Tab-separated table of C-alpha atoms and ligand atoms in Angstrom:
chain	number	residue	atom	x	y	z
A	1	MET	CA	111.984	106.285	81.149
A	2	ARG	CA	115.692	106.744	81.315
A	3	VAL	CA	117.763	103.525	81.363
A	4	ARG	CA	121.312	103.280	82.390
A	5	ILE	CA	123.096	100.024	81.867
A	6	LEU	CA	126.366	99.406	83.850
A	7	LYS	CA	128.931	96.699	83.757
A	8	ASP	CA	128.023	94.856	86.943
A	9	GLU	CA	126.187	95.020	90.268
A	10	GLY	CA	129.246	96.771	91.862
A	11	ALA	CA	129.016	99.593	89.293
A	12	VAL	CA	125.181	99.901	89.940
A	13	ALA	CA	125.798	100.223	93.784
A	14	ARG	CA	128.498	102.773	93.313
A	15	SER	CA	126.530	104.890	90.702
A	16	VAL	CA	123.376	105.012	92.819
A	17	ALA	CA	125.332	105.595	96.041
A	18	SER	CA	126.873	108.674	94.238
A	19	GLN	CA	123.426	109.880	93.333
A	20	VAL	CA	122.222	109.563	97.062
A	21	ALA	CA	125.390	111.288	98.126
A	22	ALA	CA	124.881	114.165	95.673
A	23	LEU	CA	121.247	114.685	96.814
A	24	ILE	CA	122.106	114.759	100.511
A	25	ALA	CA	125.038	117.178	99.806
A	26	GLU	CA	122.493	119.440	97.982
A	27	ARG	CA	119.644	118.870	100.430
A	28	PRO	CA	120.928	117.774	103.761
A	29	ASP	CA	117.360	117.025	104.984
A	30	ALA	CA	116.431	115.007	101.986
A	31	VAL	CA	113.484	112.506	102.316
A	32	LEU	CA	114.544	109.029	100.920
A	33	GLY	CA	112.279	106.092	100.172
A	34	LEU	CA	114.167	102.885	100.646
A	35	PRO	CA	113.741	99.172	99.484
A	36	THR	CA	114.856	95.880	101.046
A	37	GLY	CA	115.905	92.744	99.107
A	38	ARG	CA	119.229	91.360	97.814
A	39	THR	CA	119.536	94.060	95.141
A	40	PRO	CA	120.274	97.030	97.442
A	41	ILE	CA	122.800	95.272	99.699
A	42	GLY	CA	125.697	96.591	97.691
A	43	LEU	CA	124.252	100.094	97.638
A	44	TYR	CA	123.818	100.062	101.441
A	45	ALA	CA	127.495	98.869	101.824
A	46	GLU	CA	128.644	101.793	99.707
A	47	LEU	CA	126.709	104.324	101.689
A	48	ARG	CA	128.062	102.858	104.996
A	49	GLU	CA	131.578	103.196	103.539
A	50	ARG	CA	131.017	106.697	102.285
A	51	HIS	CA	129.616	107.747	105.773
A	52	ALA	CA	132.576	106.180	107.543
A	53	ALA	CA	134.866	108.099	105.144
A	54	GLY	CA	133.177	111.339	106.162
A	55	GLU	CA	131.545	111.724	102.771
A	56	ILE	CA	127.918	111.511	103.647
A	57	ASP	CA	126.209	113.119	106.668
A	58	PHE	CA	122.803	111.513	107.501
A	59	SER	CA	122.084	113.669	110.515
A	60	ARG	CA	119.166	115.475	108.986
A	61	VAL	CA	117.985	112.856	106.380
A	62	ARG	CA	114.613	111.314	106.789
A	63	THR	CA	113.754	107.794	105.584
A	64	PHE	CA	110.624	105.835	104.703
A	65	ASN	CA	110.872	102.187	103.839
A	66	LEU	CA	108.560	100.807	101.214
A	67	ASP	CA	107.067	97.876	102.942
A	68	GLU	CA	107.081	95.425	105.951
A	69	PHE	CA	105.743	92.001	106.534
A	70	LEU	CA	102.445	91.871	108.420
A	71	GLY	CA	102.582	90.143	111.896
A	72	LEU	CA	106.256	90.513	112.524
A	73	PRO	CA	107.532	92.661	115.291
A	74	SER	CA	110.185	95.098	114.131
A	75	ASN	CA	112.948	93.374	116.080
A	76	HIS	CA	112.065	89.920	114.448
A	77	PRO	CA	115.224	88.616	112.741
A	78	ALA	CA	113.491	88.395	109.418
A	79	SER	CA	111.613	91.828	109.449
A	80	TYR	CA	112.541	94.493	106.984
A	81	ARG	CA	113.328	96.796	109.757
A	82	THR	CA	115.976	94.380	111.047
A	83	PHE	CA	117.277	94.064	107.471
A	84	MET	CA	117.696	98.002	107.332
A	85	ASP	CA	119.298	98.042	110.864
A	86	THR	CA	121.839	95.440	109.783
A	87	HIS	CA	122.758	96.853	106.452
A	88	LEU	CA	122.382	100.592	106.941
A	89	PHE	CA	120.683	102.249	109.910
A	90	ARG	CA	123.029	100.847	112.608
A	91	HIS	CA	126.086	102.064	110.851
A	92	VAL	CA	125.315	105.562	110.048
A	93	ASN	CA	124.352	108.814	111.958
A	94	LEU	CA	120.653	108.757	110.913
A	95	PRO	CA	118.665	109.779	113.987
A	96	ARG	CA	116.281	107.033	114.942
A	97	ARG	CA	113.371	109.467	115.019
A	98	TYR	CA	113.879	110.200	111.363
A	99	ILE	CA	113.483	106.585	110.448
A	100	HIS	CA	109.961	105.732	109.392
A	101	PHE	CA	108.644	102.224	108.968
A	102	LEU	CA	105.404	100.482	108.589
A	103	ASN	CA	104.459	98.640	111.787
A	104	GLY	CA	103.667	95.090	110.768
A	105	MET	CA	102.102	94.532	114.279
A	106	ALA	CA	99.610	97.386	114.157
A	107	ALA	CA	96.305	96.343	115.632
A	108	ASP	CA	94.529	98.296	112.986
A	109	ALA	CA	96.396	97.899	109.712
A	110	ALA	CA	94.207	100.353	107.764
A	111	ALA	CA	94.838	103.056	110.351
A	112	GLU	CA	98.477	102.279	110.238
A	113	CYS	CA	98.556	102.719	106.446
A	114	ARG	CA	96.742	106.112	106.803
A	115	ARG	CA	99.308	107.138	109.382
A	116	TYR	CA	102.195	106.295	106.996
A	117	GLU	CA	100.732	108.344	104.198
A	118	ALA	CA	100.126	111.250	106.529
A	119	ALA	CA	103.703	111.083	107.811
A	120	ILE	CA	105.076	111.171	104.233
A	121	ARG	CA	102.818	114.147	103.437
A	122	LYS	CA	103.919	115.924	106.573
A	123	VAL	CA	107.532	115.959	105.507
A	124	GLY	CA	106.636	117.367	102.096
A	125	GLY	CA	106.820	114.008	100.149
A	126	LEU	CA	109.645	111.765	99.072
A	127	ASP	CA	112.538	113.384	97.322
A	128	LEU	CA	114.047	110.228	96.040
A	129	LEU	CA	112.569	106.695	96.099
A	130	ILE	CA	114.936	103.860	95.352
A	131	LEU	CA	113.177	100.737	94.154
A	132	GLY	CA	113.991	97.118	93.528
A	133	ILE	CA	111.745	94.912	91.333
A	134	GLY	CA	110.378	91.457	91.786
A	135	ALA	CA	110.945	88.891	89.024
A	136	ASN	CA	107.187	89.138	88.452
A	137	GLY	CA	107.353	92.972	88.004
A	138	HIS	CA	106.272	93.839	91.575
A	139	ILE	CA	107.381	96.988	93.293
A	140	GLY	CA	107.271	97.219	97.017
A	141	PHE	CA	104.564	94.536	97.671
A	142	ASN	CA	102.452	95.728	94.865
A	143	GLU	CA	101.984	92.246	93.177
A	144	PRO	CA	100.597	91.577	89.741
A	145	THR	CA	96.771	91.362	90.201
A	146	ARG	CA	93.563	92.650	88.474
A	147	SER	CA	94.050	96.166	89.917
A	148	VAL	CA	96.573	98.295	91.828
A	149	LYS	CA	96.205	100.199	94.939
A	150	ALA	CA	97.035	103.889	95.049
A	151	ASN	CA	97.943	104.306	98.664
A	152	THR	CA	99.675	102.350	101.351
A	153	HIS	CA	97.641	99.245	101.992
A	154	ARG	CA	97.602	95.764	103.260
A	155	ALA	CA	98.871	93.378	100.417
A	156	LYS	CA	98.868	89.650	99.746
A	157	LEU	CA	102.090	88.155	98.687
A	158	ALA	CA	102.450	86.111	95.551
A	159	ALA	CA	103.731	82.549	95.947
A	160	GLY	CA	106.779	83.396	94.020
A	161	THR	CA	107.490	86.376	96.267
A	162	ARG	CA	107.207	84.324	99.419
A	163	ARG	CA	109.743	81.945	97.778
A	164	SER	CA	112.126	84.778	96.941
A	165	ASN	CA	111.910	86.208	100.482
A	166	ALA	CA	112.627	82.563	102.076
A	167	ASP	CA	116.236	83.238	102.709
A	168	LEU	CA	115.141	85.737	105.480
A	169	PHE	CA	113.326	82.892	107.152
A	170	GLY	CA	116.047	80.257	107.135
A	171	GLY	CA	115.099	79.089	103.639
A	172	ARG	CA	111.474	78.175	104.632
A	173	ALA	CA	109.039	79.855	102.218
A	174	SER	CA	106.106	78.541	104.376
A	175	ASP	CA	107.359	80.748	107.215
A	176	VAL	CA	107.179	83.871	105.120
A	177	PRO	CA	104.065	85.918	106.020
A	178	ARG	CA	101.296	85.807	103.401
A	179	GLU	CA	100.643	89.529	103.812
A	180	ALA	CA	102.462	92.732	104.192
A	181	LEU	CA	101.941	96.460	104.407
A	182	SER	CA	103.202	98.402	101.427
A	183	MET	CA	103.319	101.754	99.774
A	184	GLY	CA	100.824	101.888	96.893
A	185	VAL	CA	101.478	102.654	93.277
A	186	GLY	CA	100.227	106.207	93.870
A	187	THR	CA	102.511	106.685	96.937
A	188	ILE	CA	105.358	105.463	94.670
A	189	LEU	CA	104.513	107.862	91.812
A	190	ARG	CA	104.234	110.872	94.146
A	191	SER	CA	107.983	110.705	94.862
A	192	ARG	CA	109.715	113.525	93.027
A	193	GLN	CA	112.370	111.242	91.655
A	194	ILE	CA	112.471	107.412	91.285
A	195	VAL	CA	115.556	105.302	90.835
A	196	LEU	CA	114.887	101.528	90.105
A	197	ILE	CA	117.852	99.304	90.348
A	198	ALA	CA	117.934	95.683	89.061
A	199	THR	CA	120.678	93.258	88.582
A	200	GLY	CA	120.884	89.721	87.179
A	201	ALA	CA	119.310	87.826	84.343
A	202	GLY	CA	116.368	86.865	86.608
A	203	LYS	CA	115.007	90.379	86.313
A	204	SER	CA	115.350	90.917	82.555
A	205	ALA	CA	111.873	89.913	81.587
A	206	ALA	CA	110.455	92.107	84.325
A	207	ILE	CA	112.577	94.986	83.081
A	208	ARG	CA	111.598	94.441	79.476
A	209	ALA	CA	107.799	94.446	80.453
A	210	THR	CA	108.375	97.614	82.616
A	211	VAL	CA	110.085	99.588	79.939
A	212	ASP	CA	108.506	98.334	76.728
A	213	GLY	CA	105.272	96.732	77.734
A	214	PRO	CA	101.689	98.197	78.156
A	215	ILE	CA	100.885	99.932	81.593
A	216	THR	CA	99.109	97.120	83.280
A	217	SER	CA	98.397	95.916	86.819
A	218	ARG	CA	99.752	92.559	85.654
A	219	VAL	CA	103.185	94.358	85.833
A	220	PRO	CA	102.872	96.876	88.556
A	221	ALA	CA	106.329	98.421	87.637
A	222	SER	CA	104.946	99.478	84.265
A	223	PHE	CA	103.175	102.282	85.877
A	224	LEU	CA	106.538	103.892	86.325
A	225	GLN	CA	106.152	104.829	82.625
A	226	LEU	CA	103.732	107.577	83.881
A	227	HIS	CA	106.358	109.232	85.995
A	228	GLY	CA	108.305	112.132	84.650
A	229	ASN	CA	111.631	111.577	86.491
A	230	VAL	CA	112.342	107.898	86.640
A	231	GLU	CA	115.521	106.148	85.968
A	232	LEU	CA	116.379	102.403	85.711
A	233	VAL	CA	119.877	101.633	86.655
A	234	LEU	CA	120.636	98.041	85.499
A	235	ASP	CA	123.667	95.643	85.075
A	236	SER	CA	123.797	94.189	81.569
A	237	ALA	CA	122.334	90.861	82.676
A	238	ALA	CA	119.077	92.610	83.920
A	239	ALA	CA	119.161	94.696	80.590
A	240	GLY	CA	118.854	91.308	78.725
A	241	GLY	CA	122.474	91.239	77.797
A	242	ARG	CA	122.561	94.745	76.409
A	243	ARG	CA	125.695	96.687	76.872
A	244	ARG	CA	125.929	100.351	77.941
B	301	GLP	C1	110.856	91.918	97.671
B	301	GLP	C2	110.524	93.362	98.196
B	301	GLP	C3	110.715	94.394	97.039
B	301	GLP	C4	112.034	93.993	96.333
B	301	GLP	C5	111.868	92.729	95.719
B	301	GLP	C6	113.002	92.294	94.913
B	301	GLP	O1	109.775	90.964	97.817
B	301	GLP	N1	109.186	93.527	98.784
B	301	GLP	O2	110.714	95.706	97.652
B	301	GLP	O3	112.408	95.075	95.490
B	301	GLP	O4	111.199	91.714	96.400
B	301	GLP	O5	113.868	91.667	95.805
B	301	GLP	P1	115.437	91.235	95.471
B	301	GLP	O6	116.251	92.504	95.295
B	301	GLP	O7	115.919	90.343	96.613
B	301	GLP	O8	115.370	90.470	94.114
């Protein structure tokens, strides 16, 4: 696993935005996997600015988000789709038909998960998947449990994950859905390239376990050790105080 430690979260955002820009310049129809959460907000701001400056053309890019809450319509203020509209999609020239999202309102969740896997396959797989990480080592909504799921699936949220998503719901963790749809660990590992971003001391234990710990379903991010092209881009706090 390659690990890059940068000064602060601004440097992480700028560096990963440059990687995304370079990929799109080289492959204008790149397929991106995208995360939500506080961590990528700076990255999305950078991408918006670079698009406004004429530096990134999203007109042929395809995107697949990692996960979505179960039971929320896409236009719900707390949905991950709304988050993406607010922070990125509304501001760039990404055609709506190229934006792929799990539908949290699907009547048949299993069929919706199969549809998503098929849609990813149909475009030839993900070129670059950007990931955040939960303080408990989750990726997407693959929470620490006795086993991991390979493919896109219906997932139960850990209590701590519901608390850390409470901001989207006016601070009320009890309003955060108990379940979500999420890419599986296999879906994630099939991406040709993975960049995991983490900032702040709250992530340092999860990062340590991801990099140095055993591969275990108790730390879903540890499965990234099995991937041949994964990079962790961290600020020094998430790296446990280590400097670059
Ligand atoms: C959320 C998302 C993850 C995200 C993680 C970290 O629950 N499902 O995809 O990476 O938690 O979020 P944050 O960046 O806000 O710490």
